[in-house]
Short mmCIF file of C-alpha atoms and ligand atoms in Angstrom, two decimals:
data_model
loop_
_atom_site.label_atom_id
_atom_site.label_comp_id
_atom_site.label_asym_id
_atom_site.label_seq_id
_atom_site.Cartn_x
_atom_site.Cartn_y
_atom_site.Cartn_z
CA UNK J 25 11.06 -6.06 44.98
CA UNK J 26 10.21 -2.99 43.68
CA UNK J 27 7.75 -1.73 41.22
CA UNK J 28 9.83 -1.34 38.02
CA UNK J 29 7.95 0.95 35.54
CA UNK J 30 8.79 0.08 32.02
CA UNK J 31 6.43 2.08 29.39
CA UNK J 32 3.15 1.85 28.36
CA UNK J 33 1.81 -0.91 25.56
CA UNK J 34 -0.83 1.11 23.82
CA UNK J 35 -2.65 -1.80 22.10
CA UNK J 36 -4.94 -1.33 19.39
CA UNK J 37 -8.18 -4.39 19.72
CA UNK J 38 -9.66 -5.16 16.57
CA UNK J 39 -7.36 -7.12 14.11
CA UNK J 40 -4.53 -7.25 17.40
CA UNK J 41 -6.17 -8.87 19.93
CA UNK J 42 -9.29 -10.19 18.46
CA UNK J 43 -10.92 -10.55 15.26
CA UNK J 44 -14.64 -10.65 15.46
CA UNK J 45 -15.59 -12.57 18.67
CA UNK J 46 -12.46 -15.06 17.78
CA UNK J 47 -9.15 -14.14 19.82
CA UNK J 48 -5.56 -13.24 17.66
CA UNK J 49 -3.98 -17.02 18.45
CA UNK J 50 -1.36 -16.05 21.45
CA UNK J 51 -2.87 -12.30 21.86
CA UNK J 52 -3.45 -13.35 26.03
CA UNK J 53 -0.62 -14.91 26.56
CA UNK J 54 1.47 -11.80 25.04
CA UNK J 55 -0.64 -9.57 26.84
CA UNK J 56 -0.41 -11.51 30.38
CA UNK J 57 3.79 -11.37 29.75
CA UNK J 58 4.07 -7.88 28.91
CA UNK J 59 2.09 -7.07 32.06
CA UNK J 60 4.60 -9.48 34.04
CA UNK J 61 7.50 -8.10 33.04
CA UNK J 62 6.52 -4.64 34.08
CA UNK J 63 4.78 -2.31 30.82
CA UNK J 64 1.53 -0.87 31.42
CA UNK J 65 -1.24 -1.95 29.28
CA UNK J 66 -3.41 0.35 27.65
CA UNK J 67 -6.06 -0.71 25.17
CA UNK J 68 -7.13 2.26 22.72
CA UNK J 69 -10.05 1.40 20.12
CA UNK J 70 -12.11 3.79 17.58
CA UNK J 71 -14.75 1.04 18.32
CA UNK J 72 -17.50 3.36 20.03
CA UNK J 73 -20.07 0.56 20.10
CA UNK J 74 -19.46 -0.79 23.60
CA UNK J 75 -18.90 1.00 27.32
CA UNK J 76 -15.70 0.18 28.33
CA UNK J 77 -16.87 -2.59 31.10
CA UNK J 78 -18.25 -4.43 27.92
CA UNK J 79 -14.58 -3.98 25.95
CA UNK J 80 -12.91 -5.11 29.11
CA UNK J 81 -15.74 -8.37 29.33
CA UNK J 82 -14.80 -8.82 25.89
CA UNK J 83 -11.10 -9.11 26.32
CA UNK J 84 -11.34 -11.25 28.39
CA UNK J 85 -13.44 -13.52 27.27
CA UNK J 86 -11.78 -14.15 23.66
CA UNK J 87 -7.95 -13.77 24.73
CA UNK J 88 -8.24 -14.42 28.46
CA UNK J 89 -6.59 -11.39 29.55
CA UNK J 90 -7.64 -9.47 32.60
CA UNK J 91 -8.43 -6.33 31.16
CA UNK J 92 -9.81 -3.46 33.57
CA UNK J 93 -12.58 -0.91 32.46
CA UNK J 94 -10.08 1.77 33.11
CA UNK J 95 -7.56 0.49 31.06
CA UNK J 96 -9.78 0.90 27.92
CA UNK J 97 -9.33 4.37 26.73
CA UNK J 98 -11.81 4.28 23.52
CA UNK J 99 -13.08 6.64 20.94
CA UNK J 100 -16.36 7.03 22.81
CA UNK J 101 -14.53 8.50 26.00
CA UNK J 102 -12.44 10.74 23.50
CA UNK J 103 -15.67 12.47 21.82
CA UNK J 104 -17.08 12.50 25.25
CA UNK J 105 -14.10 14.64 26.15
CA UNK J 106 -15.22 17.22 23.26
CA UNK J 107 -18.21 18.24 24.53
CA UNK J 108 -19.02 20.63 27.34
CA UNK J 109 -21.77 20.41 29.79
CA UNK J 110 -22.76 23.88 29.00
CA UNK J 111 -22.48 23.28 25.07
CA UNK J 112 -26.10 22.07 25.69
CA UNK J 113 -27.83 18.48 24.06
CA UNK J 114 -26.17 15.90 22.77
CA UNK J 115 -27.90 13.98 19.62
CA UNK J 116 -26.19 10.35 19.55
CA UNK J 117 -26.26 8.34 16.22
CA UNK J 118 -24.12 5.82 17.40
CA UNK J 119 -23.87 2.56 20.61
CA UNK J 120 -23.64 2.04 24.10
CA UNK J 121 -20.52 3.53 24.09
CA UNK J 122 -21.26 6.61 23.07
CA UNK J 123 -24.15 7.31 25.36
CA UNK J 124 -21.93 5.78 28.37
CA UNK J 125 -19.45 8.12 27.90
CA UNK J 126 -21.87 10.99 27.53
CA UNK J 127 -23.80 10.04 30.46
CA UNK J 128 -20.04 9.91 32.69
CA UNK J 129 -19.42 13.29 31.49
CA UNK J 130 -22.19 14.88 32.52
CA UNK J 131 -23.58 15.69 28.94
CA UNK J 132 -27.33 16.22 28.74
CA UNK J 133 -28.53 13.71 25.49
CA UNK J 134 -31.94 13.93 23.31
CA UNK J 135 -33.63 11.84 20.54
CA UNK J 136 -35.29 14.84 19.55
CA UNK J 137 -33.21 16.57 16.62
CA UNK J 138 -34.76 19.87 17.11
CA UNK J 139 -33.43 20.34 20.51
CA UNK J 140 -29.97 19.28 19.75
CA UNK J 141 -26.64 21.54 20.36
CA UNK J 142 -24.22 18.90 19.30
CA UNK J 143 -24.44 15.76 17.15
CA UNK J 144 -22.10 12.36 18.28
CA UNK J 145 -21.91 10.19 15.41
CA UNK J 146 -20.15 6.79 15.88
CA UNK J 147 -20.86 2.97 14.71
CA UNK J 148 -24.14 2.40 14.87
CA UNK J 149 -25.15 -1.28 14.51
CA UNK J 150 -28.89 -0.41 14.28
CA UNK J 151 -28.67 2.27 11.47
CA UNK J 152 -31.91 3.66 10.23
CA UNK J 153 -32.50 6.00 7.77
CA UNK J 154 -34.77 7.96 9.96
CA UNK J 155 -31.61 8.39 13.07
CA UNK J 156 -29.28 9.69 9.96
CA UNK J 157 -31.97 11.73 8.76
CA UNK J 158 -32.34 13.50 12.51
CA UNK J 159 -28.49 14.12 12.44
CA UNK J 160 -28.68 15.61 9.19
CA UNK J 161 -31.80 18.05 10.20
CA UNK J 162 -29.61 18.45 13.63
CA UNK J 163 -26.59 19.39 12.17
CA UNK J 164 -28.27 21.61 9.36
CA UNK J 165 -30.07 23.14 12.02
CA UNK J 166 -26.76 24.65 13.62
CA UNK J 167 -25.61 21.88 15.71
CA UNK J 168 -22.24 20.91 16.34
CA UNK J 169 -20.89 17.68 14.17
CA UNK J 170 -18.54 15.12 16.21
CA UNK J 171 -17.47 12.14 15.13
CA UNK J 172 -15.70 9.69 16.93
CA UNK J 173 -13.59 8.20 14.66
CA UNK J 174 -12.98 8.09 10.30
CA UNK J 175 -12.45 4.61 9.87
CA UNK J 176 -13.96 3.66 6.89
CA UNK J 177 -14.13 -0.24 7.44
CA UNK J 178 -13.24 -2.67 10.32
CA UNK J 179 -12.42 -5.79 10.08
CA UNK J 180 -14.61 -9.07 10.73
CA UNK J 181 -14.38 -12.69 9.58
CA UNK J 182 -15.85 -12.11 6.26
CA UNK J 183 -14.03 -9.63 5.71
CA UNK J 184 -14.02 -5.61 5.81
CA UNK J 185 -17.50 -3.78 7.15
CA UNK J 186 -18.58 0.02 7.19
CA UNK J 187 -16.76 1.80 9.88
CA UNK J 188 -18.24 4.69 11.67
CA UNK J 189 -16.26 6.62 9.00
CA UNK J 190 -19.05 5.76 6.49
CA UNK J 191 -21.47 6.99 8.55
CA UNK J 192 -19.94 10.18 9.38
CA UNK J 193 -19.69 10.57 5.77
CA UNK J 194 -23.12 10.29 4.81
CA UNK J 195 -23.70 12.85 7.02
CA UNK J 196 -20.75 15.30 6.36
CA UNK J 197 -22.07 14.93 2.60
CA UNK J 198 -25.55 15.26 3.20
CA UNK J 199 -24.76 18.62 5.27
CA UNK J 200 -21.36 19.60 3.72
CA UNK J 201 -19.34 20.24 6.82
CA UNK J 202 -16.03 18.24 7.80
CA UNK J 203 -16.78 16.82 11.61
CA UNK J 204 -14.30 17.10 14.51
CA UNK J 205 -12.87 13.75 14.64
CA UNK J 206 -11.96 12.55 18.67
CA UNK J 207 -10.72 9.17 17.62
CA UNK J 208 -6.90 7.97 17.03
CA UNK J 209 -5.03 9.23 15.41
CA UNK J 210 -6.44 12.69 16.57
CA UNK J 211 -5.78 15.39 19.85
CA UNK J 212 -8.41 13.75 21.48
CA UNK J 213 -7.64 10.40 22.06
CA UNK J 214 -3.81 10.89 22.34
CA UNK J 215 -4.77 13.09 25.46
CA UNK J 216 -6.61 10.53 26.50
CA UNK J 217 -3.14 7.91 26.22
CA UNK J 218 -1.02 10.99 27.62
CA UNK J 219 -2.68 10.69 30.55
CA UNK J 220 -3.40 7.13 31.44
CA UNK J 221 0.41 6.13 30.41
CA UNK J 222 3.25 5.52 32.76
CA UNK J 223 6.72 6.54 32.77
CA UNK J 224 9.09 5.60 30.14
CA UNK J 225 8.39 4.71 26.30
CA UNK J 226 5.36 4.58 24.86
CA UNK J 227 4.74 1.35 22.24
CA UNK J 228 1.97 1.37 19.93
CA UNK J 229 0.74 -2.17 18.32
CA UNK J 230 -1.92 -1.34 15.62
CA UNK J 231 -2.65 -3.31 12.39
CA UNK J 232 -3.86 0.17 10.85
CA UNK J 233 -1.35 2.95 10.03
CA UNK J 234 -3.85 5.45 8.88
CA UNK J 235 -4.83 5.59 12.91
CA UNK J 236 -2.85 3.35 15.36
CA UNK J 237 0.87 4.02 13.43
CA UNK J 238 -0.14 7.79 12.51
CA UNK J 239 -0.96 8.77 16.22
CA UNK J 240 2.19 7.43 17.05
CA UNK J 241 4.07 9.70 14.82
CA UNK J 242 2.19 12.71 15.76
CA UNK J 243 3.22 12.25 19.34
CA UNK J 244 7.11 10.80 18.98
CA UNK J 245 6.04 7.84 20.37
CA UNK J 246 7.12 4.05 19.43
CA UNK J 247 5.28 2.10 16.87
CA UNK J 248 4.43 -1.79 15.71
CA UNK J 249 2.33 -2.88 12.79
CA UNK J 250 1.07 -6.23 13.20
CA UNK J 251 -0.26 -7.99 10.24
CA UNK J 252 -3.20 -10.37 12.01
CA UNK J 253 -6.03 -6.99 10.85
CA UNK J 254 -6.24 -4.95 7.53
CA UNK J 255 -2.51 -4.38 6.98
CA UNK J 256 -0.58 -6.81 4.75
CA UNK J 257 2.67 -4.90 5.30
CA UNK J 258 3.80 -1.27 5.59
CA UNK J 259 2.49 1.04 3.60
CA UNK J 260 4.77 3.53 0.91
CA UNK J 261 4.68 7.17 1.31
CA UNK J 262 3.90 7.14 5.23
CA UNK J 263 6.66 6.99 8.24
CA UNK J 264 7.71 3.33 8.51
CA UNK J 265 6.82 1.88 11.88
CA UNK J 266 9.64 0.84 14.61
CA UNK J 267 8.32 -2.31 14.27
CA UNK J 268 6.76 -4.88 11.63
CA UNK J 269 5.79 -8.19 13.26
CA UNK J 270 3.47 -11.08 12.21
CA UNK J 271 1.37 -10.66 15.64
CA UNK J 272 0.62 -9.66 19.29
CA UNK J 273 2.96 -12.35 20.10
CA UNK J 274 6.05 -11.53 18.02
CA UNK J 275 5.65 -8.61 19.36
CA UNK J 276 6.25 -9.69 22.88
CA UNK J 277 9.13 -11.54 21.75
CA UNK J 278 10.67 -8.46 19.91
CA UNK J 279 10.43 -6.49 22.50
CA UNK J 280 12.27 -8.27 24.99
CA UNK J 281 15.93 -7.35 23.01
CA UNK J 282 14.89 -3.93 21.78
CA UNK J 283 16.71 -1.51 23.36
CA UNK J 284 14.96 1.12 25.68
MG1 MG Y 20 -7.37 -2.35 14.46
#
């Protein structure tokens, strides 16, 4: 039997696959069948707060689905990707992630502000005052502003939290530039799903259609909005999705008589 390539499943995490540390009821099982019957399976997060051996550990440990490091393309990876050896020092105000991908790509870091060429801002879990305060003096100081992703909330049990969008915006406002954004649904990140996809369409499954649904626009590709994360149903005034389905699972189901 041969290998029969038959797209790529670009699936958004939080509010898809998981919610918190809980899995999306019949998010593995969807996953494990799409993988069966042929797609490739690309996860693609603006979550910057883990490396992508801890996203992969995740997945697999709330949905049950063997998910590889490399199959995690994440918002981390897609700042890393911004940045330049040569650009000089990278000030992080963000996770694990973002350092990880730093470190992979050969990008020099420093907690010092002063000596900073470039300033990575992503969730940060352990906000101070005093780390937003550095980027501030950092970026007013000349140094480069990169965010990894604008999401202004994600989702969690009790409901919506800050993003790494708010964070980025204290410090666009406190030094009144715009940062580059890496994250979906920017260049970045789509380069990133360019080149990790296989032959054949390319589905997106978000729950947000500010990121997951508008990247898919931008690049032509196929799109489903499930309605398990922030999104209670499409949204006027943007491009309707392909797809509107209650889950992962649906999803799965749908896709089985859509035409290709
Ligand atoms: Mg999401």
């Amino acid at each position: 039997l041969g290998i029969v390539t038959r797209g790529t499943i670009v699936c958004d995490l939080d509010g898809v696959v998981y919610v918190g540390g809980d899995a999306v009821p019949g998010s593995g099982a969807a996953l494990a069948e799409l993988a069966r019957r042929g797609y490739r399976i690309l996860f693609c997060t603006n979550n910057s707060s883990r490396t992508r051996a801890q996203t992969a550990e995740k997945i697999k440990a709330t949905c049950g689905y063997d998910a590889s490091p490399e199959s995690v393309l994440g918002s981390a990876a897609a700042a890393a990707s911004l940045v330049a050896p040569e650009e000089g020092r990278a000030f992080v105000l963000g996770g694990d992630g973002v350092r990880a991908e730093l470190e992979a790509a050969g990008i020099e870091m420093t907690a010092d502000w002063r000596s900073a060429d470039v300033v990575v801002v992503g969730i940060d879990l352990d906000l101070t005052y005093e780390a937003l305060a550095a980027a501030v003096l950092a970026v007013r100081s000349g140094a480069r502003l990169i965010a990894t992703n604008h999401d202004a909330t994600y989702p969690s049990p009790e409901g919506l939290k800050p993003g790494a969008g708010a964070i980025v915006a204290a410090v666009e406002v406190a030094t009144d530039t715009r940062a580059v954004c890496a994250g979906k649904p920017h260049e970045p990140m789509r380069q990133l799903v360019r080149g990790a996809a296989s032959d054949g369409p390319i589905w997106v499954v978000g729950d947000r259609q500010d990121t997951d649904l508008a990247m898919a626009h931008a690049e032509g590709w196929r799109s489903a909005l499930v309605l398990t994360g922030v999104s209670e149903g499409p949204d006027p005034g943007v491009p309707a999705p392909d797809l509107v389905v209650p889950d992962l699972a649906a999803f799965a189901a749908a896709l089985e008589d859509h035409p290709r």
